[in-house]
XYZ file of C-alpha atoms in Angstrom:
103
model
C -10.866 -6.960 10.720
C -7.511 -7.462 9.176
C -4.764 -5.200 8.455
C -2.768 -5.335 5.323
C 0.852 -3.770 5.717
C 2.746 -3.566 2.576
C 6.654 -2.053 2.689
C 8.720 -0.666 -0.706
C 11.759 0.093 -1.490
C 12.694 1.506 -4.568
C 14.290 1.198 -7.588
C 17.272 3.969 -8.171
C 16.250 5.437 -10.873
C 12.801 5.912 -9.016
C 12.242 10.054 -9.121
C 9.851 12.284 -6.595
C 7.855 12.607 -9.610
C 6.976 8.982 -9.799
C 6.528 8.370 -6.109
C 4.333 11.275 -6.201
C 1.981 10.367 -9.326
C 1.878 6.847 -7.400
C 0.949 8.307 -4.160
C -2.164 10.154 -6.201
C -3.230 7.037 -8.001
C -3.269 4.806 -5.025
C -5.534 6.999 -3.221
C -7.395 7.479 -6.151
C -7.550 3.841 -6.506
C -8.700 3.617 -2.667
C -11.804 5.710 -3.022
C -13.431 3.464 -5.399
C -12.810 0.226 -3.790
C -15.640 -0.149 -1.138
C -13.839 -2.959 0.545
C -11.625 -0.447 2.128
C -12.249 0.660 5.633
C -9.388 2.929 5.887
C -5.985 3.499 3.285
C -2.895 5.524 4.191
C -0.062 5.274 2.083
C 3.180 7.149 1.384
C 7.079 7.755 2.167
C 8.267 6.821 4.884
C 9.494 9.944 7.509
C 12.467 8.491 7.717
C 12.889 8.808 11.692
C 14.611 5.466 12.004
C 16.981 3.788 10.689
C 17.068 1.020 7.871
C 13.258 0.735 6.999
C 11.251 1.016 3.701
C 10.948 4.036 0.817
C 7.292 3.725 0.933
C 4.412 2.443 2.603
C 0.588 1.240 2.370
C -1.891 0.352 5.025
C -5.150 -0.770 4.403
C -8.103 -2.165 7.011
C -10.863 -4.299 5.490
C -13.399 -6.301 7.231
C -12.373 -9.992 6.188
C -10.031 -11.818 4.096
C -12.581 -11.754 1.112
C -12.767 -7.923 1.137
C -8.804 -8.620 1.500
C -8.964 -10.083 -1.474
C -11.084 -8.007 -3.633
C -9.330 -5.313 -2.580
C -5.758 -6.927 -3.846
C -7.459 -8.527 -6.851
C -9.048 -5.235 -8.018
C -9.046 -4.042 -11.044
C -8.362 -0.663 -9.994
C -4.976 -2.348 -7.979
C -3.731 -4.307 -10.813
C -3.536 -1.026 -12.991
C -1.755 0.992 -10.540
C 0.520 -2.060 -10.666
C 0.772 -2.228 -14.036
C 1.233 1.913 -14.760
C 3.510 2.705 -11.834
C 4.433 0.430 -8.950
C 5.482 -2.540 -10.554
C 8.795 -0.923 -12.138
C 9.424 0.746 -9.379
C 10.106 -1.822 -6.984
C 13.327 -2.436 -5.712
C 11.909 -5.180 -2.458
C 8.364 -6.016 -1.402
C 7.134 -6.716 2.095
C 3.701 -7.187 3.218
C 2.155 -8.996 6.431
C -1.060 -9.076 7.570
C -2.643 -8.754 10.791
C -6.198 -9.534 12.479
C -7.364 -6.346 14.303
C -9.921 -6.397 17.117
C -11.858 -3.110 17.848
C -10.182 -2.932 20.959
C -6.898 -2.552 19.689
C -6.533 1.147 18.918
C -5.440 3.327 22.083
């Protein structure tokens, strides 16, 4: 399994209004991709210091369900209608994930 981490930070003239109608399309967006084994995104608590705006963390089986997740449809218009002018810096990484990781 492989977990995708992707970090934000925004714009400044990003609102609450558009980090919330970009929160409810990218778990829209989630639900209909099948490649998905589990999706959390959202703003970051803010309980340290320096860090991101927003975040997004997604577990799919393989790097092929990696990549039609990324290369979705559904992803590239939630791009294209919200995130994409939004964002100030980018981060991503990705991880490989063995079953015995979680605690």
């Amino acid at each position: 399994m492989i977990l995708h981490l992707a970090t934000f930070r925004w714009k400044d003239d990003v609102t609450a209004a558009d980090v919330a109608d970009l929160t409810e399309a990218l778990r829209d967006m989630a639900v209909g991709i099948p490649e998905l084994s589990s999706y959390v995104c959202g703003e970051s608590l803010g309980l340290r210091p320096g860090g991101a705006d927003f975040g997004v963390a997604a577990i799919v089986a393989d790097e092929p369900a990696l990549s039609a997740y990324l290369d979705s449809p559904a992803h590239a218009a939630v791009y294209e209608r919200l995130l994409g002018r939004m964002i100030a810096e980018r981060a991503a990484v990705q991880l490989p994930v063995e079953s015995s990781a979680w605690l």
